[in-house]
Coordinates of C-alpha atoms in Angstrom, one line a residue:
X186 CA 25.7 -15.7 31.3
X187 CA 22.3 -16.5 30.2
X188 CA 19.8 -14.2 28.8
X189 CA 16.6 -14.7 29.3
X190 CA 14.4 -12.4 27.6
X191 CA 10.4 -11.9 27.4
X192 CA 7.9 -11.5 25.2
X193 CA 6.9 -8.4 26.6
X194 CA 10.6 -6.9 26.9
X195 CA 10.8 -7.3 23.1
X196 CA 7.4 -6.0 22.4
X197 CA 9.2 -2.6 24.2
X198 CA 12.5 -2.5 22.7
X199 CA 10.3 -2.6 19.2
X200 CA 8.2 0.2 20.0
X201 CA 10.4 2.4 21.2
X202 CA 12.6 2.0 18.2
X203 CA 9.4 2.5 15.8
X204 CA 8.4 5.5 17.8
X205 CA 11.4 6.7 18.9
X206 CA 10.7 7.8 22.5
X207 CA 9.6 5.9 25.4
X208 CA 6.4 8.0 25.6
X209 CA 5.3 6.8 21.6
X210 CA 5.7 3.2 22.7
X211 CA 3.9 3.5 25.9
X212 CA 1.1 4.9 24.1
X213 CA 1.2 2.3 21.4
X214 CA 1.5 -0.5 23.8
X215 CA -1.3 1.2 26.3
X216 CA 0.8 1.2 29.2
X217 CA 2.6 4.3 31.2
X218 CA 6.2 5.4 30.6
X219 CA 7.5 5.0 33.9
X220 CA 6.5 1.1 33.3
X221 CA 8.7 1.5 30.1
X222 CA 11.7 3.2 31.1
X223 CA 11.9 0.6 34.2
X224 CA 11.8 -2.7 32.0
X225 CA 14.4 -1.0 29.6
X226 CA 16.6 -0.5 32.1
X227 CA 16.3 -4.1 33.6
X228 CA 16.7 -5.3 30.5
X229 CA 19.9 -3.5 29.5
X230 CA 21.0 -4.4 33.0
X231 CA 20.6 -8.1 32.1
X232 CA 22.4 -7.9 28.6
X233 CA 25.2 -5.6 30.2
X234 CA 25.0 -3.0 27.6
X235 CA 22.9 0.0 26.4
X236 CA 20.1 -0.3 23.9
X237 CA 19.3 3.1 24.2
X238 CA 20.7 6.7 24.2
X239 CA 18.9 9.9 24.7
X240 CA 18.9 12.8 22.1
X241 CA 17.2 15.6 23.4
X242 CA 13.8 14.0 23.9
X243 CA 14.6 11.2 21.9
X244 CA 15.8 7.6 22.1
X245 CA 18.5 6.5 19.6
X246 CA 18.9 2.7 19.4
X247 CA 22.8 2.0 20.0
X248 CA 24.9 -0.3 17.5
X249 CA 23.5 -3.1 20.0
X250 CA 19.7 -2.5 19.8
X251 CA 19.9 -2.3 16.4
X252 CA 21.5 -5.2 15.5
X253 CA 18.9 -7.2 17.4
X254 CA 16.0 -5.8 15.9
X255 CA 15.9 -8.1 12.4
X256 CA 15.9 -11.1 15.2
X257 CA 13.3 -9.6 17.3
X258 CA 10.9 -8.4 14.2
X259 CA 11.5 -12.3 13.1
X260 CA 10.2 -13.1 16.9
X261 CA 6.9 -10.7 16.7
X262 CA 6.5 -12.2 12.9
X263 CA 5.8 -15.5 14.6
X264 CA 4.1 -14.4 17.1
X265 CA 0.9 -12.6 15.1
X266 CA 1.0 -15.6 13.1
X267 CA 0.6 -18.0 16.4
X268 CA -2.2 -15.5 17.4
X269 CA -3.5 -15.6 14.1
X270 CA -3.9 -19.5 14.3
X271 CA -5.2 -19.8 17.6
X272 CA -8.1 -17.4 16.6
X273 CA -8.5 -19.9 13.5
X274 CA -8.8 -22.9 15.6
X275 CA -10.8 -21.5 18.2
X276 CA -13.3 -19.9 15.4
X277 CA -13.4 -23.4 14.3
X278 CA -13.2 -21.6 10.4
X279 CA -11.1 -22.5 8.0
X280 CA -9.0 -18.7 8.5
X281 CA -8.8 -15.2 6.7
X282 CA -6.6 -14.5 3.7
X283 CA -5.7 -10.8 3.4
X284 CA -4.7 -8.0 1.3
X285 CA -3.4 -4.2 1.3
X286 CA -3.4 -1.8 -1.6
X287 CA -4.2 1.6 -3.0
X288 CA -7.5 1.7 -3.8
X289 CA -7.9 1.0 -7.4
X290 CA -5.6 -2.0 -6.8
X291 CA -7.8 -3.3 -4.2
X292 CA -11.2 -2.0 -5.8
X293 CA -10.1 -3.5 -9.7
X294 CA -7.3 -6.4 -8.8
X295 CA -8.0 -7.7 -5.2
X296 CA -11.9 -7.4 -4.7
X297 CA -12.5 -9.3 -8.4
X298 CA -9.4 -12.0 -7.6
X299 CA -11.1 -12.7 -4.2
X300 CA -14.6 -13.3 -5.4
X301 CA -12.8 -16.2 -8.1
X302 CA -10.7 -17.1 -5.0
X303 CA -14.3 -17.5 -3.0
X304 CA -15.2 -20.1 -5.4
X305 CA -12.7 -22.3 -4.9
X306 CA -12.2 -21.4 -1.3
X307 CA -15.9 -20.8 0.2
X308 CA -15.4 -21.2 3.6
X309 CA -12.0 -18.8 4.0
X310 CA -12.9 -15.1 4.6
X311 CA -11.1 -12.4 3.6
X312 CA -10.1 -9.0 4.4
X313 CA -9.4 -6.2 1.8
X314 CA -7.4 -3.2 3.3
X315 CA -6.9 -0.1 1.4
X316 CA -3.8 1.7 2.5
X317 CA -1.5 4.5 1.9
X318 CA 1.9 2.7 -0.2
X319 CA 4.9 3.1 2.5
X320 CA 1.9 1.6 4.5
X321 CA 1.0 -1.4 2.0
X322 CA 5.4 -2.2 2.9
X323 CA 5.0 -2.2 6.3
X324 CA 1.6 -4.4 6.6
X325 CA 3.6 -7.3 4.4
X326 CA 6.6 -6.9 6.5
X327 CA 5.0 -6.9 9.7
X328 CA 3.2 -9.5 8.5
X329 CA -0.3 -8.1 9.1
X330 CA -1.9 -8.7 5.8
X331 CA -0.8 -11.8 3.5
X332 CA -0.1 -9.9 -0.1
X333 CA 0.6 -6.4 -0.4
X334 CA -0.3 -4.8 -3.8
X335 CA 1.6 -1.6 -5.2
X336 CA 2.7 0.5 -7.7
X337 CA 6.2 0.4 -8.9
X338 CA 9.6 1.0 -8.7
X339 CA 9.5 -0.8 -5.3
X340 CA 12.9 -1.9 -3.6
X341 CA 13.2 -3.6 -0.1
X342 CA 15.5 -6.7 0.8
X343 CA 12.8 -8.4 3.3
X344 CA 10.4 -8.6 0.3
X345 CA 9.5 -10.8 -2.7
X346 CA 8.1 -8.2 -5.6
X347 CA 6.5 -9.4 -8.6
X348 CA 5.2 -7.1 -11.8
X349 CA 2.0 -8.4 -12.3
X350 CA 1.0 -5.8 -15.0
X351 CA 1.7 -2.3 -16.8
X352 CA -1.3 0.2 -17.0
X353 CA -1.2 3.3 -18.6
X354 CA -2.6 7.0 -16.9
X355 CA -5.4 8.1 -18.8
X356 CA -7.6 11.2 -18.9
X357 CA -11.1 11.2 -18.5
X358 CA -14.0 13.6 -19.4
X359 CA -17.5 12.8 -20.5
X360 CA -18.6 12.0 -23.7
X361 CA -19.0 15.0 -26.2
X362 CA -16.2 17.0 -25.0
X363 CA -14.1 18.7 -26.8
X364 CA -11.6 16.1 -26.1
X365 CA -13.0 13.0 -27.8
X366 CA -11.7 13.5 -31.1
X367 CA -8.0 13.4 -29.5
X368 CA -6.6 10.1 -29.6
X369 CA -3.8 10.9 -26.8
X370 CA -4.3 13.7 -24.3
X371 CA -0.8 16.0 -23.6
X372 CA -0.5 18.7 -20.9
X373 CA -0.7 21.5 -23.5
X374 CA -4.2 20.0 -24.3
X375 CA -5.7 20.7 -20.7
X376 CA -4.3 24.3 -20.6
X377 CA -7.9 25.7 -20.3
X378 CA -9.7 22.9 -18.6
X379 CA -10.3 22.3 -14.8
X380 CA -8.4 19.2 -13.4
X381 CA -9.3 16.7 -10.9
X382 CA -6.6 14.3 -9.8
X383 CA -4.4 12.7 -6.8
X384 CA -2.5 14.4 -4.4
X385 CA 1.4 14.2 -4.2
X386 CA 1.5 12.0 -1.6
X387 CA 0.7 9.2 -4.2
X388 CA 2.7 7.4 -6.9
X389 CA 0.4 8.4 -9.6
X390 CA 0.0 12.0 -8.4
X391 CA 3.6 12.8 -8.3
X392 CA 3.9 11.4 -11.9
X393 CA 1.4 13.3 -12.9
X394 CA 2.9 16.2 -11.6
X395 CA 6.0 15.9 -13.2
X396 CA 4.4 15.4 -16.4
X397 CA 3.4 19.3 -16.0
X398 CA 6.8 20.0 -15.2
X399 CA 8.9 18.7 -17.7
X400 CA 6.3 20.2 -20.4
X401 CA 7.1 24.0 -18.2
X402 CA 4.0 23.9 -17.4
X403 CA 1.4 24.5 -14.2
X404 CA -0.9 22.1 -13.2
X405 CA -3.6 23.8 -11.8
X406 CA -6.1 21.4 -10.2
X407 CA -9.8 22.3 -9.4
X408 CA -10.3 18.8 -6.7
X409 CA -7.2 17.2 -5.6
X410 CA -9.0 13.5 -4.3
X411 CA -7.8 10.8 -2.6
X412 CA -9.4 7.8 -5.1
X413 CA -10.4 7.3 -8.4
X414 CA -14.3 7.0 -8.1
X415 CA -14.5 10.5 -6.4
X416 CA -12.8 11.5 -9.3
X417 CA -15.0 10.0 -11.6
X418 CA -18.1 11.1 -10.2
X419 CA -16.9 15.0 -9.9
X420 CA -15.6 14.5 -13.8
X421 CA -19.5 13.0 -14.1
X422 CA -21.3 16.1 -12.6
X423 CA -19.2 18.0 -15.1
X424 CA -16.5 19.7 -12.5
X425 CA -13.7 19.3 -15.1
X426 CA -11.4 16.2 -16.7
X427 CA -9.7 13.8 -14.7
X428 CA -6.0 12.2 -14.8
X429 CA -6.5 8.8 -13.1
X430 CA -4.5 5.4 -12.9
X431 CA -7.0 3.5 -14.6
X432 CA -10.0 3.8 -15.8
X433 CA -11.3 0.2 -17.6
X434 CA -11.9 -1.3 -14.3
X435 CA -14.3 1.8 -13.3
X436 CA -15.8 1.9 -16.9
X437 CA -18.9 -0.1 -16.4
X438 CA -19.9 2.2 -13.6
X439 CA -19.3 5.3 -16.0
X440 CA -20.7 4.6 -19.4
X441 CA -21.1 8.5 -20.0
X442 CA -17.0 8.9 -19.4
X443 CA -14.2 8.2 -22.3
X444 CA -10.8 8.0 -20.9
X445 CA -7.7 8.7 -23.3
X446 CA -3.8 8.0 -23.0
X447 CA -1.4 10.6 -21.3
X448 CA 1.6 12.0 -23.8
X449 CA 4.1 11.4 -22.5
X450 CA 2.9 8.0 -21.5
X451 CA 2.7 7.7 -17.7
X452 CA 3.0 3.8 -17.0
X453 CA 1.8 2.3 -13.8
X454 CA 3.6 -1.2 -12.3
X455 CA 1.5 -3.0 -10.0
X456 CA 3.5 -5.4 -8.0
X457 CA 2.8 -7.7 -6.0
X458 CA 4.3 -7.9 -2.4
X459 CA 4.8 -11.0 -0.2
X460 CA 7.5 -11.4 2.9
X461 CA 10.4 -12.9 1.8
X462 CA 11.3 -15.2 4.7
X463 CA 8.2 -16.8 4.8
X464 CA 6.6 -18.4 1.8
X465 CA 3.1 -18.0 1.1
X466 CA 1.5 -21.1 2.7
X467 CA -1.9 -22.4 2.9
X468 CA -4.6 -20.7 0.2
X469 CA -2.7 -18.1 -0.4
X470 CA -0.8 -18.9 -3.1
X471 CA -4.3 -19.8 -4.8
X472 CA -5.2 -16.3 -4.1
X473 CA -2.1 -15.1 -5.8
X474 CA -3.0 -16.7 -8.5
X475 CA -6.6 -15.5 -9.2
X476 CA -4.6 -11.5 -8.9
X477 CA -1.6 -12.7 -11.5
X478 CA -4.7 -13.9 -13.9
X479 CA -6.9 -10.6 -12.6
X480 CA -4.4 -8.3 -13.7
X481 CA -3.0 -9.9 -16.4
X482 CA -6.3 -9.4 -18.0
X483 CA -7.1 -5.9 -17.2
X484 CA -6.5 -3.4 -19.9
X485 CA -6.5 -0.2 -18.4
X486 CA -5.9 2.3 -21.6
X487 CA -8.5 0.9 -23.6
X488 CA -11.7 3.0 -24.5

């Protein structure tokens, strides 16, 4: 028997599997859930099996469903890029490149690598997206954004990952402070200071936190922030030292800051993320290129 399946019965299947209930993916897809729960069932009527089972208020993709979905995230894959290149022609432009990261990656790496891009690419626009890092995966994989860029360790079969550096944490404190004298700044050091850094939800901030914990000791911060400038500019209106990814690419903005190395050393791994199945095509790996020689030249735990 032939099946004969639709764009929009896979664009169904996917949500409901993402969100887990036939009410997330009728939100996501703006349409109602009666509309949902009808085309499911046609379309498990036309395979002759179940895609679906209900736990509590819950749908749990079956053996089946989920052995489809690598073929039907291959199948959306294409489609955003056909969508992608009909906006392109019909623009009459020569397309967007685009890029995800945290924000320092995008703000120090991506923003600097595009403007060298620019010159040798005027007419291609891009788009600079700073996201959270399970989200930074999922735009690569989805294929939403060309090059995701990360922090390290960083594992997942549908991506290629590339170190493209190694940064050092610092801390940061103006000029003048007690600090300055101390060539490498340990947890015992900051005992009696106030402490502006990242939250846990963050690479850095979690490393930072552990830090503390494997010296026994509390880290007590006075701003938890969500990027490095708003640390910097607290740390500047003298509201206590910062612990920060990075702090050479920021500097220049900051010449009354001084930035010293963590002890223990906390080392940072940007990576960069493209999807595996698809090499990069068109100007992109030209944009790669300008990051690879962005990064490669960035040295983070200087003064």
């Amino acid at each position: 028997m032939a099946v004969h399946l639709n764009f929009r019965q896979i664009s169904v299947l996917h949500a409901i599997v993402r969100g887990g209930s036939a009410s997330a993916a009728a939100e996501s897809l703006h349409v109602s859930q009666p509309a949902v729960s009808k085309l499911v069932a046609a379309t498990e009527a036309e395979l002759g099996y179940r895609l679906f089972r209900r736990s509590g208020r819950r749908l749990e993709p079956t053996t089946e469903a989920v052995a489809l979905m690598p073929h039907i995230e291959r199948v959306l894959s294409e489609m955003g890029r056909l969508r992608r290149s009909a906006e392109v022609i019909g623009r009459g432009t020569a397309g967007t490149v685009s890029v995800s990261g945290n924000y320092t990656l995008i703000s120090a790496v991506a923003a600097e690598a595009a403007i060298r891009f620019r010159e040798i690419h005027p007419d291609v626009a891009l788009s600079l997206l700073i996201l959270s890092p399970q989200d930074v995966v999922a735009s690569v994989i989805t294929r939403q954004v060309d090059i995701g860029l990360a922090y390290g360790p960083l594992h997942n079969s549908q991506l290629e990952i590339e170190d493209i550096g190694r940064w050092s944490c610092v801390c940061v404190f103006p000029r003048t402070h007690r600090l300055e004298p101390v060539k490498e700044v340990g947890p015992s050091d900051l005992l009696e200071e106030s402490i502006l850094t990242y939250s846990d939800s963050s690479p850095t901030g979690i490393a930072i936190r552990q830090l503390f914990e494997r010296a026994q000791l509390d880290l007590r911060t006075t701003f938890v922030l969500g990027n490095t400038p708003m640390i910097l500019d607290l740390v500047r209106r003298g509201q206590g030292v910062g612990l920060i990814d990075a702090f050479s690419p920021f500097a220049r903005g900051y010449p009354e800051l001084i930035a010293r190395p963590l002890r223990p050393q906390i080392e940072n791994v940007p990576k960069l993320l493209t999807y595996k199945s698809t090499p990069p095509e068109g100007t992109v790996p030209t944009l790669i290129e300008c990051i690879r020689s962005i990064a490669s030249n960035l040295q983070t735990n200087a003064d």
